[in-house]
Amino acid sequence: MPAHTFHACDPLTGTISVPGDKSISHRSIMFGALAVGETRVTGLLEGEDVMATAAAMRAMGAQIDKAGEEWRIHGVGVGGLLQPREALDMGNSGTSTRLLMGLVASHAINATFTGDASLSRRPMGRVIEPLSRMGAQFHGAPGGTLPLTMQGLSPAVPISYRLPVASAQVKSAVLLAGLNTPGITTVIEPVATRDHSERMLKGFGAELAVEEVAGERIITIRGEADLQPQTITVPGDPSSAAFFMVAALIVPGSDLTITNVGINPTRAGLIEVLQAMGGDITLMNTREVGGEPVADLRVRHSALKGIAVDPAIAPAMIDEFPVLFVAAALAEGTTTTTGLEELRVKESDRIATMAAALTLAGARVEETEDGLTIHGSNADPLPGTPDGAAVATMLDHRIAMSMAVAGLASVNGVRVDDTAPIATSFPTFVDLLAAATIAQQS
Ligand code: S3P
């Protein structure tokens, strides 16, 4: 458990780029592994979560290698996944687990999924329910948590499924099960979530349609698809850029450009919220990379003001709330957030974990059932963690990085008990932070 103290630093300046998008990286490997022929991927995130997906796809027959800067994937074809010999270790990754369960559901194979302590607490009932309707069977998961074993069914049964929770993982699990299911599988999404699966499956040649009816998204996919191999450039992850955006906003004198950041509207909510708080963020050179909109973001230190965050924007920034809470802790006035129940079932309970972490660092925070109310310091640095104390990361990469950012605007520094989880999504975070600042870290 490497603990680390993050201290106040010089301004963040210059130009950086963040690693590839985690969601798109997972899907590049999975879809490439189902196409016949060679898929080539550059900019792939080489974090532990994505490597867990790669290991699982190899265990089910795909060939996945790196040559220079490029990843090459030789797929088995839709319907061609092989029986894995051993349990699939999903590490910390909910995305790997839920999407792969979708894939296995419509293959006649049996797979056991295991994960770390964080993942083993997270709800899998949300995918077990629709995938069972399609014919998959699940064993050993009385509480709907890992470890569990599933038996897929081929041919599976196409369903029409209305998502009871706003979850791109559940949506994707059903669509991926539908890929190898005869006929049409339908997912109805009352609240839009990240749409990378839809964009990328279409790009790989699947017959997938999206219709908007009465404010709902109706997604249909025709099964027994043939996927064509693709050449993919993965854009920078907006969820990783988020930490540098907030760091530049709260550290006086900062003027930082982050290049090649994905700004897909289903992911870009944080930019909008920070701008509404007075954050000086300019989108430059907006363009398209690999079927996704990207931009370079210029972020300058700003006097932030607290706001009431509209819960309707939550799905478009679901992973960014921990670092938004840090921005709010430095703002003038009060920020309220509501409608964030889903944060309680992420890598940690992000409402409780951030309330405890920010309180320990000297911020004024009130926890409610579905959000946090944060009374900002009006740009005064936070006191920081008391001597001998460290914030509890709870195996959650985004808590570790958010509190590292809080440390940059603190008097005594913020000690984070365990920085190891950062490697799940952003292995170069600490080095990049050092490059953007002249951080005095211990
Ligand atoms: C993801 C979807 C989100 C997000 C996760 C990645 C994805 O989870 O929190 O980090 O790649 O589909 P939910 O779909 O459960 O909200």
GROMACS .gro file of C-alpha atoms and ligand atoms in nm:
model
  458
    1MET     CA    1   0.000   0.000   0.000
    2PRO     CA    2   0.218   0.294  -0.113
    3ALA     CA    3   0.100   0.599   0.080
    4HIS     CA    4   0.188   0.936  -0.068
    5THR     CA    5   0.152   1.298   0.039
    6PHE     CA    6   0.049   1.549  -0.226
    7HIS     CA    7   0.156   1.906  -0.145
    8ALA     CA    8   0.081   2.254  -0.269
    9CYS     CA    9   0.263   2.306  -0.595
   10ASP     CA   10   0.369   2.558  -0.855
   11PRO     CA   11   0.116   2.647  -1.124
   12LEU     CA   12   0.025   2.383  -1.380
   13THR     CA   13   0.147   2.509  -1.715
   14GLY     CA   14   0.239   2.388  -2.061
   15THR     CA   15   0.076   2.119  -2.268
   16ILE     CA   16   0.002   1.763  -2.165
   17SER     CA   17  -0.199   1.473  -2.300
   18VAL     CA   18  -0.371   1.208  -2.094
   19PRO     CA   19  -0.389   0.833  -2.171
   20GLY     CA   20  -0.655   0.673  -2.389
   21ASP     CA   21  -1.017   0.648  -2.293
   22LYS     CA   22  -1.085   0.352  -2.066
   23SER     CA   23  -1.434   0.276  -2.196
   24ILE     CA   24  -1.322   0.287  -2.559
   25SER     CA   25  -1.009   0.082  -2.483
   26HIS     CA   26  -1.213  -0.202  -2.325
   27ARG     CA   27  -1.447  -0.205  -2.623
   28SER     CA   28  -1.164  -0.192  -2.879
   29ILE     CA   29  -1.026  -0.515  -2.737
   30MET     CA   30  -1.360  -0.688  -2.697
   31PHE     CA   31  -1.492  -0.600  -3.043
   32GLY     CA   32  -1.157  -0.664  -3.208
   33ALA     CA   33  -1.159  -1.006  -3.041
   34LEU     CA   34  -1.494  -1.080  -3.207
   35ALA     CA   35  -1.398  -0.964  -3.557
   36VAL     CA   36  -1.232  -1.202  -3.801
   37GLY     CA   37  -0.898  -1.053  -3.909
   38GLU     CA   38  -0.663  -0.799  -3.754
   39THR     CA   39  -0.786  -0.497  -3.559
   40ARG     CA   40  -0.517  -0.235  -3.492
   41VAL     CA   41  -0.544   0.004  -3.199
   42THR     CA   42  -0.328   0.301  -3.111
   43GLY     CA   43  -0.366   0.510  -2.797
   44LEU     CA   44  -0.498   0.212  -2.602
   45LEU     CA   45  -0.505   0.272  -2.227
   46GLU     CA   46  -0.257   0.031  -2.074
   47GLY     CA   47  -0.414   0.040  -1.729
   48GLU     CA   48  -0.483  -0.268  -1.519
   49ASP     CA   49  -0.857  -0.268  -1.595
   50VAL     CA   50  -0.804  -0.283  -1.971
   51MET     CA   51  -0.532  -0.545  -1.929
   52ALA     CA   52  -0.786  -0.757  -1.736
   53THR     CA   53  -1.015  -0.740  -2.039
   54ALA     CA   54  -0.726  -0.835  -2.269
   55ALA     CA   55  -0.632  -1.133  -2.051
   56ALA     CA   56  -0.991  -1.257  -2.047
   57MET     CA   57  -1.029  -1.226  -2.424
   58ARG     CA   58  -0.703  -1.416  -2.469
   59ALA     CA   59  -0.833  -1.685  -2.235
   60MET     CA   60  -1.136  -1.714  -2.465
   61GLY     CA   61  -0.931  -1.752  -2.783
   62ALA     CA   62  -0.830  -1.408  -2.914
   63GLN     CA   63  -0.472  -1.325  -2.999
   64ILE     CA   64  -0.372  -0.986  -2.857
   65ASP     CA   65  -0.020  -0.842  -2.890
   66LYS     CA   66   0.158  -0.512  -2.888
   67ALA     CA   67   0.393  -0.418  -3.173
   68GLY     CA   68   0.564  -0.083  -3.114
   69GLU     CA   69   0.291   0.165  -3.023
   70GLU     CA   70   0.018  -0.043  -3.182
   71TRP     CA   71  -0.199  -0.318  -3.034
   72ARG     CA   72  -0.298  -0.594  -3.274
   73ILE     CA   73  -0.598  -0.811  -3.209
   74HIS     CA   74  -0.688  -1.123  -3.407
   75GLY     CA   75  -1.045  -1.212  -3.327
   76VAL     CA   76  -1.235  -1.540  -3.316
   77GLY     CA   77  -1.555  -1.417  -3.486
   78VAL     CA   78  -1.893  -1.358  -3.323
   79GLY     CA   79  -2.000  -1.690  -3.173
   80GLY     CA   80  -1.642  -1.817  -3.168
   81LEU     CA   81  -1.539  -1.756  -2.808
   82LEU     CA   82  -1.377  -2.059  -2.646
   83GLN     CA   83  -1.429  -2.209  -2.305
   84PRO     CA   84  -1.174  -2.043  -2.071
   85ARG     CA   85  -0.963  -2.296  -1.878
   86GLU     CA   86  -0.943  -2.093  -1.560
   87ALA     CA   87  -1.146  -1.835  -1.372
   88LEU     CA   88  -1.141  -1.490  -1.532
   89ASP     CA   89  -0.980  -1.246  -1.288
   90MET     CA   90  -1.145  -0.909  -1.339
   91GLY     CA   91  -0.931  -0.729  -1.081
   92ASN     CA   92  -1.097  -0.397  -0.995
   93SER     CA   93  -1.291  -0.360  -1.319
   94GLY     CA   94  -1.670  -0.344  -1.324
   95THR     CA   95  -1.670  -0.265  -1.696
   96SER     CA   96  -1.472  -0.578  -1.784
   97THR     CA   97  -1.697  -0.793  -1.567
   98ARG     CA   98  -2.034  -0.670  -1.684
   99LEU     CA   99  -1.953  -0.644  -2.054
  100LEU     CA  100  -1.783  -0.984  -2.063
  101MET     CA  101  -2.079  -1.142  -1.887
  102GLY     CA  102  -2.285  -1.007  -2.176
  103LEU     CA  103  -2.053  -1.171  -2.428
  104VAL     CA  104  -2.043  -1.505  -2.248
  105ALA     CA  105  -2.425  -1.508  -2.207
  106SER     CA  106  -2.487  -1.601  -2.570
  107HIS     CA  107  -2.199  -1.848  -2.612
  108ALA     CA  108  -2.226  -2.211  -2.501
  109ILE     CA  109  -1.946  -2.169  -2.252
  110ASN     CA  110  -1.905  -2.165  -1.881
  111ALA     CA  111  -1.702  -1.893  -1.710
  112THR     CA  112  -1.615  -1.804  -1.354
  113PHE     CA  113  -1.558  -1.436  -1.272
  114THR     CA  114  -1.352  -1.325  -0.974
  115GLY     CA  115  -1.234  -0.984  -0.862
  116ASP     CA  116  -1.067  -0.784  -0.587
  117ALA     CA  117  -1.234  -0.682  -0.261
  118SER     CA  118  -1.387  -0.368  -0.418
  119LEU     CA  119  -1.530  -0.547  -0.722
  120SER     CA  120  -1.656  -0.835  -0.506
  121ARG     CA  121  -1.884  -0.590  -0.324
  122ARG     CA  122  -2.041  -0.442  -0.637
  123PRO     CA  123  -2.389  -0.539  -0.760
  124MET     CA  124  -2.403  -0.784  -1.050
  125GLY     CA  125  -2.779  -0.844  -1.020
  126ARG     CA  126  -2.827  -0.562  -1.270
  127VAL     CA  127  -2.670  -0.776  -1.546
  128ILE     CA  128  -2.773  -1.117  -1.408
  129GLU     CA  129  -3.138  -1.019  -1.446
  130PRO     CA  130  -3.149  -0.937  -1.821
  131LEU     CA  131  -2.890  -1.199  -1.915
  132SER     CA  132  -3.093  -1.468  -1.734
  133ARG     CA  133  -3.392  -1.368  -1.943
  134MET     CA  134  -3.179  -1.433  -2.249
  135GLY     CA  135  -3.106  -1.783  -2.121
  136ALA     CA  136  -2.780  -1.757  -1.926
  137GLN     CA  137  -2.759  -1.932  -1.591
  138PHE     CA  138  -2.572  -1.800  -1.290
  139HIS     CA  139  -2.440  -1.998  -0.995
  140GLY     CA  140  -2.280  -1.914  -0.667
  141ALA     CA  141  -2.395  -1.557  -0.642
  142PRO     CA  142  -2.661  -1.558  -0.371
  143GLY     CA  143  -2.605  -1.189  -0.303
  144GLY     CA  144  -2.553  -1.108  -0.672
  145THR     CA  145  -2.182  -1.042  -0.620
  146LEU     CA  146  -1.856  -1.202  -0.737
  147PRO     CA  147  -1.724  -1.465  -0.738
  148LEU     CA  148  -1.980  -1.623  -0.966
  149THR     CA  149  -1.999  -1.878  -1.242
  150MET     CA  150  -2.219  -1.843  -1.545
  151GLN     CA  151  -2.329  -2.080  -1.819
  152GLY     CA  152  -2.409  -1.911  -2.147
  153LEU     CA  153  -2.672  -2.035  -2.393
  154SER     CA  154  -2.641  -2.062  -2.769
  155PRO     CA  155  -2.868  -1.982  -2.934
  156ALA     CA  156  -2.980  -1.732  -2.671
  157VAL     CA  157  -3.321  -1.565  -2.663
  158PRO     CA  158  -3.353  -1.207  -2.791
  159ILE     CA  159  -3.522  -0.971  -2.545
  160SER     CA  160  -3.647  -0.618  -2.526
  161TYR     CA  161  -3.512  -0.463  -2.208
  162ARG     CA  162  -3.587  -0.130  -2.045
  163LEU     CA  163  -3.295  -0.026  -1.827
  164PRO     CA  164  -3.401   0.017  -1.464
  165VAL     CA  165  -3.077   0.203  -1.384
  166ALA     CA  166  -2.892   0.455  -1.600
  167SER     CA  167  -2.596   0.230  -1.674
  168ALA     CA  168  -2.389   0.205  -1.991
  169GLN     CA  169  -2.247  -0.119  -1.856
  170VAL     CA  170  -2.588  -0.285  -1.832
  171LYS     CA  171  -2.690  -0.146  -2.172
  172SER     CA  172  -2.367  -0.277  -2.325
  173ALA     CA  173  -2.398  -0.619  -2.159
  174VAL     CA  174  -2.739  -0.674  -2.321
  175LEU     CA  175  -2.624  -0.541  -2.661
  176LEU     CA  176  -2.316  -0.763  -2.654
  177ALA     CA  177  -2.525  -1.067  -2.563
  178GLY     CA  178  -2.747  -0.965  -2.856
  179LEU     CA  179  -2.451  -0.975  -3.096
  180ASN     CA  180  -2.460  -1.357  -3.101
  181THR     CA  181  -2.836  -1.400  -3.051
  182PRO     CA  182  -3.067  -1.473  -3.343
  183GLY     CA  183  -3.308  -1.189  -3.429
  184ILE     CA  184  -3.332  -0.843  -3.280
  185THR     CA  185  -3.231  -0.751  -2.925
  186THR     CA  186  -3.366  -0.417  -2.800
  187VAL     CA  187  -3.252  -0.195  -2.515
  188ILE     CA  188  -3.467   0.098  -2.408
  189GLU     CA  189  -3.276   0.369  -2.233
  190PRO     CA  190  -3.493   0.623  -2.049
  191VAL     CA  191  -3.183   0.829  -1.961
  192ALA     CA  192  -2.896   0.852  -2.209
  193THR     CA  193  -2.563   0.708  -2.093
  194ARG     CA  194  -2.226   0.692  -2.269
  195ASP     CA  195  -2.281   0.564  -2.622
  196HIS     CA  196  -1.940   0.418  -2.711
  197SER     CA  197  -2.080   0.067  -2.757
  198GLU     CA  198  -2.335   0.190  -3.010
  199ARG     CA  199  -2.084   0.403  -3.205
  200MET     CA  200  -1.817   0.135  -3.211
  201LEU     CA  201  -2.043  -0.162  -3.290
  202LYS     CA  202  -2.174   0.031  -3.591
  203GLY     CA  203  -1.813   0.107  -3.689
  204PHE     CA  204  -1.734  -0.266  -3.671
  205GLY     CA  205  -2.025  -0.331  -3.909
  206ALA     CA  206  -2.299  -0.452  -3.674
  207GLU     CA  207  -2.655  -0.373  -3.776
  208LEU     CA  208  -2.744  -0.140  -3.490
  209ALA     CA  209  -3.000   0.140  -3.490
  210VAL     CA  210  -3.080   0.411  -3.237
  211GLU     CA  211  -3.417   0.584  -3.235
  212GLU     CA  212  -3.542   0.856  -3.003
  213VAL     CA  213  -3.904   0.814  -2.900
  214ALA     CA  214  -4.066   1.037  -2.638
  215GLY     CA  215  -3.730   1.126  -2.489
  216GLU     CA  216  -3.616   0.763  -2.464
  217ARG     CA  217  -3.342   0.601  -2.669
  218ILE     CA  218  -3.441   0.275  -2.832
  219ILE     CA  219  -3.141   0.072  -2.944
  220THR     CA  220  -3.180  -0.235  -3.161
  221ILE     CA  221  -2.913  -0.477  -3.270
  222ARG     CA  222  -2.945  -0.763  -3.516
  223GLY     CA  223  -2.771  -1.072  -3.389
  224GLU     CA  224  -2.544  -1.326  -3.550
  225ALA     CA  225  -2.351  -1.029  -3.680
  226ASP     CA  226  -2.025  -1.037  -3.873
  227LEU     CA  227  -1.781  -0.783  -3.731
  228GLN     CA  228  -1.514  -0.640  -3.962
  229PRO     CA  229  -1.170  -0.563  -3.818
  230GLN     CA  230  -1.100  -0.193  -3.768
  231THR     CA  231  -0.813   0.050  -3.725
  232ILE     CA  232  -0.887   0.251  -3.412
  233THR     CA  233  -0.728   0.561  -3.260
  234VAL     CA  234  -0.842   0.591  -2.899
  235PRO     CA  235  -0.899   0.953  -2.789
  236GLY     CA  236  -0.773   1.084  -2.452
  237ASP     CA  237  -0.994   0.996  -2.156
  238PRO     CA  238  -1.208   1.290  -2.036
  239SER     CA  239  -1.236   1.114  -1.700
  240SER     CA  240  -0.856   1.129  -1.664
  241ALA     CA  241  -0.833   1.484  -1.801
  242ALA     CA  242  -1.082   1.580  -1.528
  243PHE     CA  243  -0.816   1.565  -1.255
  244PHE     CA  244  -0.589   1.804  -1.446
  245MET     CA  245  -0.879   2.035  -1.530
  246VAL     CA  246  -0.967   2.078  -1.165
  247ALA     CA  247  -0.601   2.100  -1.061
  248ALA     CA  248  -0.542   2.386  -1.307
  249LEU     CA  249  -0.859   2.564  -1.196
  250ILE     CA  250  -0.768   2.559  -0.825
  251VAL     CA  251  -0.390   2.617  -0.832
  252PRO     CA  252  -0.321   2.992  -0.868
  253GLY     CA  253  -0.134   3.098  -1.179
  254SER     CA  254  -0.213   2.781  -1.376
  255ASP     CA  255  -0.262   2.788  -1.751
  256LEU     CA  256  -0.264   2.433  -1.883
  257THR     CA  257  -0.354   2.286  -2.221
  258ILE     CA  258  -0.470   1.924  -2.232
  259THR     CA  259  -0.469   1.792  -2.588
  260ASN     CA  260  -0.686   1.532  -2.757
  261VAL     CA  261  -0.957   1.498  -2.491
  262GLY     CA  262  -1.279   1.313  -2.578
  263ILE     CA  263  -1.578   1.548  -2.560
  264ASN     CA  264  -1.855   1.305  -2.652
  265PRO     CA  265  -2.169   1.476  -2.511
  266THR     CA  266  -2.248   1.163  -2.307
  267ARG     CA  267  -1.917   1.217  -2.121
  268ALA     CA  268  -1.854   1.592  -2.115
  269GLY     CA  269  -2.081   1.702  -1.827
  270LEU     CA  270  -1.793   1.809  -1.603
  271ILE     CA  271  -1.678   2.078  -1.848
  272GLU     CA  272  -2.026   2.229  -1.846
  273VAL     CA  273  -2.055   2.222  -1.466
  274LEU     CA  274  -1.709   2.370  -1.409
  275GLN     CA  275  -1.783   2.646  -1.662
  276ALA     CA  276  -2.110   2.719  -1.479
  277MET     CA  277  -1.901   2.753  -1.160
  278GLY     CA  278  -1.689   3.016  -1.334
  279GLY     CA  279  -1.412   2.788  -1.459
  280ASP     CA  280  -1.214   2.927  -1.750
  281ILE     CA  281  -1.206   2.630  -1.990
  282THR     CA  282  -1.175   2.685  -2.363
  283LEU     CA  283  -1.231   2.412  -2.620
  284MET     CA  284  -0.990   2.447  -2.909
  285ASN     CA  285  -0.935   2.262  -3.232
  286THR     CA  286  -1.253   2.055  -3.204
  287ARG     CA  287  -1.232   1.760  -3.441
  288GLU     CA  288  -1.317   1.391  -3.476
  289VAL     CA  289  -1.086   1.104  -3.384
  290GLY     CA  290  -1.196   0.744  -3.434
  291GLY     CA  291  -1.564   0.837  -3.462
  292GLU     CA  292  -1.554   1.042  -3.139
  293PRO     CA  293  -1.546   1.421  -3.098
  294VAL     CA  294  -1.226   1.549  -2.933
  295ALA     CA  295  -1.081   1.889  -2.847
  296ASP     CA  296  -0.779   2.048  -2.684
  297LEU     CA  297  -0.877   2.208  -2.354
  298ARG     CA  298  -0.711   2.524  -2.227
  299VAL     CA  299  -0.775   2.558  -1.855
  300ARG     CA  300  -0.680   2.864  -1.651
  301HIS     CA  301  -0.690   2.923  -1.277
  302SER     CA  302  -1.032   3.064  -1.189
  303ALA     CA  303  -1.235   3.194  -0.897
  304LEU     CA  304  -1.499   2.922  -0.868
  305LYS     CA  305  -1.848   2.974  -0.729
  306GLY     CA  306  -2.067   2.704  -0.572
  307ILE     CA  307  -2.378   2.597  -0.763
  308ALA     CA  308  -2.667   2.353  -0.738
  309VAL     CA  309  -2.571   2.079  -0.984
  310ASP     CA  310  -2.867   1.961  -1.193
  311PRO     CA  311  -2.900   1.584  -1.135
  312ALA     CA  312  -2.999   1.540  -1.502
  313ILE     CA  313  -2.633   1.592  -1.597
  314ALA     CA  314  -2.508   1.312  -1.369
  315PRO     CA  315  -2.489   1.032  -1.632
  316ALA     CA  316  -2.267   1.255  -1.851
  317MET     CA  317  -2.013   1.293  -1.567
  318ILE     CA  318  -2.081   0.991  -1.349
  319ASP     CA  319  -1.711   0.921  -1.285
  320GLU     CA  320  -1.619   1.287  -1.233
  321PHE     CA  321  -1.807   1.366  -0.911
  322PRO     CA  322  -1.517   1.289  -0.674
  323VAL     CA  323  -1.301   1.554  -0.841
  324LEU     CA  324  -1.595   1.795  -0.880
  325PHE     CA  325  -1.635   1.772  -0.500
  326VAL     CA  326  -1.274   1.889  -0.469
  327ALA     CA  327  -1.341   2.188  -0.698
  328ALA     CA  328  -1.650   2.268  -0.486
  329ALA     CA  329  -1.443   2.253  -0.166
  330LEU     CA  330  -1.229   2.540  -0.298
  331ALA     CA  331  -1.516   2.746  -0.443
  332GLU     CA  332  -1.690   3.047  -0.296
  333GLY     CA  333  -2.025   2.946  -0.144
  334THR     CA  334  -2.213   2.620  -0.136
  335THR     CA  335  -2.237   2.345  -0.396
  336THR     CA  336  -2.521   2.096  -0.371
  337THR     CA  337  -2.538   1.767  -0.557
  338THR     CA  338  -2.837   1.532  -0.561
  339GLY     CA  339  -2.957   1.224  -0.748
  340LEU     CA  340  -2.621   1.048  -0.717
  341GLU     CA  341  -2.733   0.713  -0.567
  342GLU     CA  342  -2.526   0.530  -0.832
  343LEU     CA  343  -2.207   0.671  -0.678
  344ARG     CA  344  -2.263   0.442  -0.380
  345VAL     CA  345  -2.198   0.133  -0.595
  346LYS     CA  346  -1.885   0.243  -0.781
  347GLU     CA  347  -1.534   0.118  -0.697
  348SER     CA  348  -1.614   0.254  -0.349
  349ASP     CA  349  -1.918   0.431  -0.204
  350ARG     CA  350  -1.799   0.759  -0.354
  351ILE     CA  351  -2.040   0.974  -0.154
  352ALA     CA  352  -1.927   0.837   0.183
  353THR     CA  353  -1.560   0.799   0.084
  354MET     CA  354  -1.531   1.155  -0.046
  355ALA     CA  355  -1.724   1.297   0.251
  356ALA     CA  356  -1.476   1.130   0.488
  357ALA     CA  357  -1.170   1.220   0.279
  358LEU     CA  358  -1.259   1.586   0.230
  359THR     CA  359  -1.357   1.624   0.596
  360LEU     CA  360  -1.021   1.480   0.703
  361ALA     CA  361  -0.850   1.730   0.471
  362GLY     CA  362  -1.038   2.013   0.644
  363ALA     CA  363  -1.325   2.082   0.399
  364ARG     CA  364  -1.681   2.145   0.519
  365VAL     CA  365  -1.901   1.872   0.379
  366GLU     CA  366  -2.245   1.731   0.456
  367GLU     CA  367  -2.343   1.388   0.332
  368THR     CA  368  -2.701   1.322   0.223
  369GLU     CA  369  -2.856   1.000   0.096
  370ASP     CA  370  -2.800   1.093  -0.269
  371GLY     CA  371  -2.522   1.349  -0.275
  372LEU     CA  372  -2.293   1.590  -0.094
  373THR     CA  373  -2.340   1.950   0.010
  374ILE     CA  374  -2.006   2.127   0.018
  375HIS     CA  375  -1.934   2.466   0.173
  376GLY     CA  376  -1.640   2.605  -0.020
  377SER     CA  377  -1.329   2.765   0.130
  378ASN     CA  378  -1.351   3.066  -0.101
  379ALA     CA  379  -1.015   2.980  -0.257
  380ASP     CA  380  -0.835   2.945   0.078
  381PRO     CA  381  -0.616   2.634   0.069
  382LEU     CA  382  -0.762   2.344   0.266
  383PRO     CA  383  -0.579   2.270   0.595
  384GLY     CA  384  -0.475   1.925   0.464
  385THR     CA  385  -0.459   1.596   0.649
  386PRO     CA  386  -0.349   1.608   1.014
  387ASP     CA  387  -0.003   1.470   1.101
  388GLY     CA  388  -0.008   1.091   1.102
  389ALA     CA  389  -0.343   1.065   0.924
  390ALA     CA  390  -0.420   0.965   0.565
  391VAL     CA  391  -0.739   0.961   0.363
  392ALA     CA  392  -0.881   0.614   0.294
  393THR     CA  393  -0.882   0.535  -0.077
  394MET     CA  394  -1.094   0.218  -0.039
  395LEU     CA  395  -0.936   0.057  -0.351
  396ASP     CA  396  -1.080   0.339  -0.562
  397HIS     CA  397  -0.848   0.503  -0.817
  398ARG     CA  398  -1.066   0.811  -0.855
  399ILE     CA  399  -1.065   0.879  -0.481
  400ALA     CA  400  -0.684   0.861  -0.477
  401MET     CA  401  -0.647   1.100  -0.771
  402SER     CA  402  -0.916   1.341  -0.649
  403MET     CA  403  -0.753   1.373  -0.309
  404ALA     CA  404  -0.412   1.414  -0.473
  405VAL     CA  405  -0.561   1.716  -0.651
  406ALA     CA  406  -0.700   1.843  -0.318
  407GLY     CA  407  -0.346   1.825  -0.182
  408LEU     CA  408  -0.226   2.071  -0.447
  409ALA     CA  409  -0.444   2.337  -0.283
  410SER     CA  410  -0.369   2.259   0.081
  411VAL     CA  411  -0.154   2.400   0.361
  412ASN     CA  412  -0.012   2.076   0.505
  413GLY     CA  413  -0.055   1.848   0.206
  414VAL     CA  414  -0.301   1.562   0.170
  415ARG     CA  415  -0.179   1.215   0.254
  416VAL     CA  416  -0.342   0.937   0.052
  417ASP     CA  417  -0.318   0.594   0.217
  418ASP     CA  418  -0.282   0.391  -0.102
  419THR     CA  419  -0.193   0.517  -0.449
  420ALA     CA  420  -0.170   0.168  -0.605
  421PRO     CA  421  -0.531   0.174  -0.740
  422ILE     CA  422  -0.439   0.468  -0.966
  423ALA     CA  423  -0.278   0.212  -1.200
  424THR     CA  424  -0.620   0.070  -1.288
  425SER     CA  425  -0.703   0.371  -1.508
  426PHE     CA  426  -0.414   0.620  -1.516
  427PRO     CA  427  -0.074   0.458  -1.454
  428THR     CA  428   0.115   0.777  -1.551
  429PHE     CA  429  -0.086   1.012  -1.326
  430VAL     CA  430   0.184   1.092  -1.069
  431ASP     CA  431   0.453   1.143  -1.335
  432LEU     CA  432   0.227   1.364  -1.544
  433LEU     CA  433   0.140   1.571  -1.239
  434ALA     CA  434   0.509   1.619  -1.171
  435ALA     CA  435   0.562   1.720  -1.533
  436ALA     CA  436   0.282   1.977  -1.525
  437THR     CA  437   0.400   2.127  -1.193
  438ILE     CA  438   0.719   2.135  -0.997
  439ALA     CA  439   0.538   1.943  -0.727
  440GLN     CA  440   0.716   1.898  -0.395
  441GLN     CA  441   0.608   1.548  -0.313
  442SER     CA  442   0.726   1.314  -0.042
  443S3P     C1  443  -1.856   0.260  -1.801
  443S3P     C2  444  -1.979   0.296  -1.754
  443S3P     C3  445  -2.000   0.362  -1.624
  443S3P     C4  446  -1.871   0.417  -1.564
  443S3P     C5  447  -1.756   0.320  -1.580
  443S3P     C6  448  -1.733   0.287  -1.725
  443S3P     C7  449  -1.847   0.195  -1.933
  443S3P     O1  450  -2.054   0.268  -1.534
  443S3P     O2  451  -1.888   0.447  -1.428
  443S3P     O3  452  -1.638   0.377  -1.526
  443S3P     O4  453  -1.737   0.188  -1.990
  443S3P     O5  454  -1.952   0.152  -1.985
  443S3P     P1  455  -2.215   0.246  -1.524
  443S3P     O6  456  -2.256   0.208  -1.659
  443S3P     O7  457  -2.236   0.135  -1.426
  443S3P     O8  458  -2.269   0.377  -1.475
   0.00000   0.00000   0.00000
